[in-house]
Amino acid sequence: MSVYDNLVGMEEILDEFIVETTELLEAVNEDLIHLESNPDEEILNRIFRAFHTFKGTCGFLGFTQAKDLAHVAEDLLNQLRNGKLKPNGFIIDSLLESSDWFGLFINDVKEREERVYEIEPLIKKLEAALAGEGSGDAKEQPTVESEAQGAAENGQPIPISDGEAAKAAETVLSDGEVSESRDTDGVAHPHAEILEIIDTVEKDLIASSNQIKETNVGELASNFGVLEENCAELGVHSIGIIIEKTHRYLSEVAKDQITPTPEGNVAVVEVLQWFKGIIQEAGDGLVEDDENVHLMESLEHLLTGQIAGKEGKSGTKDGKSDAGTQTIRVDMGRLENLMNLAGELVLNRNQLVQAYSDLAASKSADTTLDDLDQVNNSLGRITTEIQEAVMQMRMLPISNVFRKFPRVIRDLTRKQGKQVELVTVGEETELDRSVIEAISDPLLHLVRNAADHGIESPDIRQAKGKPATGTVTLRAAHEGNHIVIEVEDDGAGIDADKLVTVALKKGVISPEEAEAMSYREKLNLIFRPGFSTAKNVTDVSGRGVGMDVVQTNVSKLNGAIDIDTKLGEGTRITIKLPLTLAIVTGLKVAVWDEEYIIPFSSIIETVKMSESELTKIEDKWVIRFRESVINTLYLDEWFKVEHDKEKKDQEFYAVVVSVAAFRYALVVTGLKGQEEAVIKPLGQMLGRIPGIAGGTIGGDGRITLILDVPELIHHMGLG
C-alpha cells in the first residue's frame, strides 16, 4: 500500500506540509551558510528546530526515510548545540546535502510520487560528522556525563555501571529537583527528547526566578513551539491545545502584544509541570490525552483579557492597528483573479473618463455634469488605490532571489579553491512576483560568471596587490517605476580586445566587422549566442549559454542590461527592469490611422526626423543618432498598415529604443502621449503575434496593441 493511500482526505495537511517545508528549507540553506562563517547560538537553534520539525511531521505523515534522515541530522545539530562539536566544512557540507535531499523529496511529494531513496551514503556521512570525522580540530574526549547524554539522545542504554548511570542521568535543576529522563534501570525514557526540552525550559525559568522576561521569553516561546509539534506527533489533541495556547501567550509577550504578569508566570509554570508529569507517566510510550479545564481557562483569560486590555491602552500607533505583522496564505489563483478584476476596473474607469469628456464637450453648463465630475474623480482615486493595493499584494522582496546565492558562491569557490565574499545590498527592495521568478536564472548566470570568470585565484590577487578574498556585490534599488539590479565584482575585468580575438577565432564576426567596432560594441560581443571565453567546459561555465541567456530573459521582461568594466579592477553589470509585468506605462504612437503603445522601459528618446536623414545600407535603412548609426524600422511596413497619403507630405518621428546594449529607431507618424495600460492577452483565436506583448482597451473602447520591442527586433532580423 502506498503511503499516499493512508493520507486520503488529508490533502490540505499535505499541501501545508509542502509549503512550510519549502519555506523552512530556504531558511535552513541560508542559515547553514551563515553558521559556517559566524557560529551563532540563535542560528543553530533555528536550524535544529527546522530539522526537528521535518522529523516530526514526516513521521506523522508516514515518510519513514525522510524521518530517519532528519533524525540523524537532528542528532548532529544537537551535538553542535551542546558544544560537543564545532561547525566545520565537513559538517556544513553534510547538512547542506541533507537539505538538498529534502528539496528533491518535497518535489516528489508535490507530484505524489513514492519511491525508495538511496539515503544510506548520506546518513553515513552525517554519522561520520557526528563522530567528529572531517574536522581539523581534535574532538574533545567524552566524559561520563556526555556519554550518558549521547546515549540518551540516541535511545541507547548508558554504557556505564548502573550506579553511575543513575547519577550521570540526573541533571540538578534546583534544591534537590532532578530530571527524570530515564527509568531507574538506566534505559532511556521513550520520550527522553521531550523531557530534555522540558528540562531546558525549567532551567530557564529557575534562572529567572520563574519570571517571564524580555531576555528569556523568545527562547521559552521557541521551546513551547517544539513541544507543540511533539503533541501533534503524539496525537494528543487536548494536551496539544493547551501547549499551543501557552506557546501563543509567550509569542504575544515576545511581540509586546501582552504584558507579562504574575498570573501569566504561574500559568506557564503550571502547564510545564502538568505536561512533564503526563510525559513521565507514559513509561510504556503511550501518552494519554487529558483535558485540563483549569489551565485552559487560565490561558484563555491571559490571551483574550490581556490583549484587549493592552490594545485598549496603546494597541494602535498613530491610529493604525499593529495587525500588519500578521499574515495569511492566499492561493495564487485567487490573487491573479483579483488582479484581473482590478485591471477591468481600471479599464472601466478610463471609459468613464472618456464618456464624461465627450458629454462635457457637448454641453456648456449643467449641475448634473458637476456632480458626475465629482463622482468620476472619486471613483478614479479609489480605483487607483485598489490597483496599487493589489499590486502591493503581488510584490515580494528581492531577498527571495538573493538568498539563493550564498550557497552558489560557497559551492563554486570550494570547488575552485577561490576565496569569495558575497555582499548584498537592498534585499528589502520589492518587485512583482512574476518578475522575481523570471529574473532568478539571469542573476544566477551573472553571479556564477562573476565568481568563475571575474574573481582571480588568491595567489594571483595577492600578486596584483589585492586582498586574497574577492568580493561579489549584489545591489537592488528602486528607480521610478523600475528596479535596478547590479552585479559587481572586484576581479580581473573584461578585456574587450580579447573578446574580439575569440570572436574572430570562432567565426562570430568577420575581420572587417572587427576593424569597425567601437569599444562598446566589442564588449557587447559577450551577448552573442554560443560565445564563451572559458578554456575548458566545466559544470560551471564554458558551454557558451551564459550571457546570451541573460540578455534574452532580460529582454523578455522589457528590461535593459549594461556592462561597465575596467581591466584589472572589476566589472559591474546593471539590469533595469519594470516593477511589474501586469501594467505597462508607455508612449502611445500613431502609425497612420493605427495606434500602438511602446513601453517606456524600452525607450531612450524620441526625435523628429525627415526621410532625407535615412540612408540605405545592405537593404536596411539606418539613421545617424548621437555619433552612431542605428537600424531603422518602419512599423507601418511590418504591421502592413494601409494608408492613402504620400510619405513626402507626412511628418515622421523616430522612437529610439534599446534592446540589451543595442539601439534601434522605430519610425512612426505621430506621438500621442503617455498611456498607462493594463496588459491583456490576445486570446486563443489570435494566438501569439510576433512583436506584440498584448493589448489594452482605451477609454474610447478601441483596442490598442502593446509592442514587445525585443521580440519585434528579433523577428525583423535585426536582433
JSON list of N, CA, C and O in Angstrom, two decimals, residues 352-371:
[
{"chain": "A", "resi": 352, "resn": "LEU", "atom": "N", "xyz": [-15.13, 55.58, -18.45]},
{"chain": "A", "resi": 352, "resn": "LEU", "atom": "CA", "xyz": [-15.99, 56.58, -17.81]},
{"chain": "A", "resi": 352, "resn": "LEU", "atom": "C", "xyz": [-15.41, 57.98, -17.97]},
{"chain": "A", "resi": 352, "resn": "LEU", "atom": "O", "xyz": [-16.14, 58.94, -18.22]},
{"chain": "A", "resi": 353, "resn": "VAL", "atom": "N", "xyz": [-14.08, 58.09, -17.84]},
{"chain": "A", "resi": 353, "resn": "VAL", "atom": "CA", "xyz": [-13.43, 59.39, -18.03]},
{"chain": "A", "resi": 353, "resn": "VAL", "atom": "C", "xyz": [-13.65, 59.88, -19.45]},
{"chain": "A", "resi": 353, "resn": "VAL", "atom": "O", "xyz": [-13.96, 61.06, -19.68]},
{"chain": "A", "resi": 354, "resn": "GLN", "atom": "N", "xyz": [-13.52, 58.98, -20.42]},
{"chain": "A", "resi": 354, "resn": "GLN", "atom": "CA", "xyz": [-13.73, 59.35, -21.82]},
{"chain": "A", "resi": 354, "resn": "GLN", "atom": "C", "xyz": [-15.18, 59.75, -22.07]},
{"chain": "A", "resi": 354, "resn": "GLN", "atom": "O", "xyz": [-15.46, 60.75, -22.74]},
{"chain": "A", "resi": 355, "resn": "ALA", "atom": "N", "xyz": [-16.12, 59.00, -21.48]},
{"chain": "A", "resi": 355, "resn": "ALA", "atom": "CA", "xyz": [-17.55, 59.31, -21.66]},
{"chain": "A", "resi": 355, "resn": "ALA", "atom": "C", "xyz": [-17.87, 60.67, -21.05]},
{"chain": "A", "resi": 355, "resn": "ALA", "atom": "O", "xyz": [-18.64, 61.46, -21.64]},
{"chain": "A", "resi": 356, "resn": "TYR", "atom": "N", "xyz": [-17.30, 60.97, -19.91]},
{"chain": "A", "resi": 356, "resn": "TYR", "atom": "CA", "xyz": [-17.55, 62.27, -19.28]},
{"chain": "A", "resi": 356, "resn": "TYR", "atom": "C", "xyz": [-16.98, 63.40, -20.14]},
{"chain": "A", "resi": 356, "resn": "TYR", "atom": "O", "xyz": [-17.62, 64.45, -20.31]},
{"chain": "A", "resi": 357, "resn": "SER", "atom": "N", "xyz": [-15.79, 63.19, -20.70]},
{"chain": "A", "resi": 357, "resn": "SER", "atom": "CA", "xyz": [-15.18, 64.22, -21.55]},
{"chain": "A", "resi": 357, "resn": "SER", "atom": "C", "xyz": [-16.04, 64.50, -22.77]},
{"chain": "A", "resi": 357, "resn": "SER", "atom": "O", "xyz": [-16.24, 65.66, -23.15]},
{"chain": "A", "resi": 358, "resn": "ASP", "atom": "N", "xyz": [-16.57, 63.44, -23.38]},
{"chain": "A", "resi": 358, "resn": "ASP", "atom": "CA", "xyz": [-17.43, 63.62, -24.55]},
{"chain": "A", "resi": 358, "resn": "ASP", "atom": "C", "xyz": [-18.71, 64.34, -24.18]},
{"chain": "A", "resi": 358, "resn": "ASP", "atom": "O", "xyz": [-19.19, 65.22, -24.92]},
{"chain": "A", "resi": 359, "resn": "LEU", "atom": "N", "xyz": [-19.28, 63.99, -23.01]},
{"chain": "A", "resi": 359, "resn": "LEU", "atom": "CA", "xyz": [-20.53, 64.62, -22.57]},
{"chain": "A", "resi": 359, "resn": "LEU", "atom": "C", "xyz": [-20.30, 66.09, -22.23]},
{"chain": "A", "resi": 359, "resn": "LEU", "atom": "O", "xyz": [-21.11, 66.95, -22.56]},
{"chain": "A", "resi": 360, "resn": "ALA", "atom": "N", "xyz": [-19.19, 66.37, -21.56]},
{"chain": "A", "resi": 360, "resn": "ALA", "atom": "CA", "xyz": [-18.88, 67.75, -21.17]},
{"chain": "A", "resi": 360, "resn": "ALA", "atom": "C", "xyz": [-18.66, 68.62, -22.41]},
{"chain": "A", "resi": 360, "resn": "ALA", "atom": "O", "xyz": [-18.99, 69.81, -22.40]},
{"chain": "A", "resi": 361, "resn": "ALA", "atom": "N", "xyz": [-18.12, 68.04, -23.46]},
{"chain": "A", "resi": 361, "resn": "ALA", "atom": "CA", "xyz": [-17.86, 68.82, -24.68]},
{"chain": "A", "resi": 361, "resn": "ALA", "atom": "C", "xyz": [-19.15, 69.18, -25.40]},
{"chain": "A", "resi": 361, "resn": "ALA", "atom": "O", "xyz": [-19.20, 70.17, -26.14]},
{"chain": "A", "resi": 362, "resn": "SER", "atom": "N", "xyz": [-20.20, 68.40, -25.18]},
{"chain": "A", "resi": 362, "resn": "SER", "atom": "CA", "xyz": [-21.46, 68.64, -25.89]},
{"chain": "A", "resi": 362, "resn": "SER", "atom": "C", "xyz": [-22.39, 69.58, -25.13]},
{"chain": "A", "resi": 362, "resn": "SER", "atom": "O", "xyz": [-23.38, 70.04, -25.67]},
{"chain": "A", "resi": 363, "resn": "LYS", "atom": "N", "xyz": [-22.11, 69.84, -23.84]},
{"chain": "A", "resi": 363, "resn": "LYS", "atom": "CA", "xyz": [-22.95, 70.72, -23.04]},
{"chain": "A", "resi": 363, "resn": "LYS", "atom": "C", "xyz": [-22.08, 71.78, -22.37]},
{"chain": "A", "resi": 363, "resn": "LYS", "atom": "O", "xyz": [-21.01, 71.48, -21.86]},
{"chain": "A", "resi": 364, "resn": "SER", "atom": "N", "xyz": [-22.56, 73.02, -22.36]},
{"chain": "A", "resi": 364, "resn": "SER", "atom": "CA", "xyz": [-21.75, 74.10, -21.80]},
{"chain": "A", "resi": 364, "resn": "SER", "atom": "C", "xyz": [-21.81, 74.13, -20.28]},
{"chain": "A", "resi": 364, "resn": "SER", "atom": "O", "xyz": [-20.80, 74.28, -19.61]},
{"chain": "A", "resi": 365, "resn": "ALA", "atom": "N", "xyz": [-22.96, 74.00, -19.68]},
{"chain": "A", "resi": 365, "resn": "ALA", "atom": "CA", "xyz": [-23.07, 74.07, -18.22]},
{"chain": "A", "resi": 365, "resn": "ALA", "atom": "C", "xyz": [-24.25, 73.23, -17.76]},
{"chain": "A", "resi": 365, "resn": "ALA", "atom": "O", "xyz": [-25.34, 73.31, -18.31]},
{"chain": "A", "resi": 366, "resn": "ASP", "atom": "N", "xyz": [-24.03, 72.45, -16.72]},
{"chain": "A", "resi": 366, "resn": "ASP", "atom": "CA", "xyz": [-25.09, 71.59, -16.18]},
{"chain": "A", "resi": 366, "resn": "ASP", "atom": "C", "xyz": [-24.65, 71.13, -14.80]},
{"chain": "A", "resi": 366, "resn": "ASP", "atom": "O", "xyz": [-23.54, 70.62, -14.62]},
{"chain": "A", "resi": 367, "resn": "THR", "atom": "N", "xyz": [-25.53, 71.32, -13.79]},
{"chain": "A", "resi": 367, "resn": "THR", "atom": "CA", "xyz": [-25.17, 70.89, -12.43]},
{"chain": "A", "resi": 367, "resn": "THR", "atom": "C", "xyz": [-24.98, 69.38, -12.36]},
{"chain": "A", "resi": 367, "resn": "THR", "atom": "O", "xyz": [-24.19, 68.87, -11.57]},
{"chain": "A", "resi": 368, "resn": "THR", "atom": "N", "xyz": [-25.73, 68.66, -13.20]},
{"chain": "A", "resi": 368, "resn": "THR", "atom": "CA", "xyz": [-25.58, 67.19, -13.23]},
{"chain": "A", "resi": 368, "resn": "THR", "atom": "C", "xyz": [-24.16, 66.81, -13.66]},
{"chain": "A", "resi": 368, "resn": "THR", "atom": "O", "xyz": [-23.57, 65.86, -13.16]},
{"chain": "A", "resi": 369, "resn": "LEU", "atom": "N", "xyz": [-23.62, 67.58, -14.62]},
{"chain": "A", "resi": 369, "resn": "LEU", "atom": "CA", "xyz": [-22.26, 67.33, -15.06]},
{"chain": "A", "resi": 369, "resn": "LEU", "atom": "C", "xyz": [-21.27, 67.56, -13.94]},
{"chain": "A", "resi": 369, "resn": "LEU", "atom": "O", "xyz": [-20.29, 66.82, -13.78]},
{"chain": "A", "resi": 370, "resn": "ASP", "atom": "N", "xyz": [-21.50, 68.58, -13.11]},
{"chain": "A", "resi": 370, "resn": "ASP", "atom": "CA", "xyz": [-20.60, 68.84, -11.97]},
{"chain": "A", "resi": 370, "resn": "ASP", "atom": "C", "xyz": [-20.62, 67.68, -10.99]},
{"chain": "A", "resi": 370, "resn": "ASP", "atom": "O", "xyz": [-19.58, 67.26, -10.47]},
{"chain": "A", "resi": 371, "resn": "ASP", "atom": "N", "xyz": [-21.85, 67.19, -10.71]},
{"chain": "A", "resi": 371, "resn": "ASP", "atom": "CA", "xyz": [-21.96, 66.04, -9.81]},
{"chain": "A", "resi": 371, "resn": "ASP", "atom": "C", "xyz": [-21.25, 64.82, -10.39]},
{"chain": "A", "resi": 371, "resn": "ASP", "atom": "O", "xyz": [-20.56, 64.08, -9.67]}
]
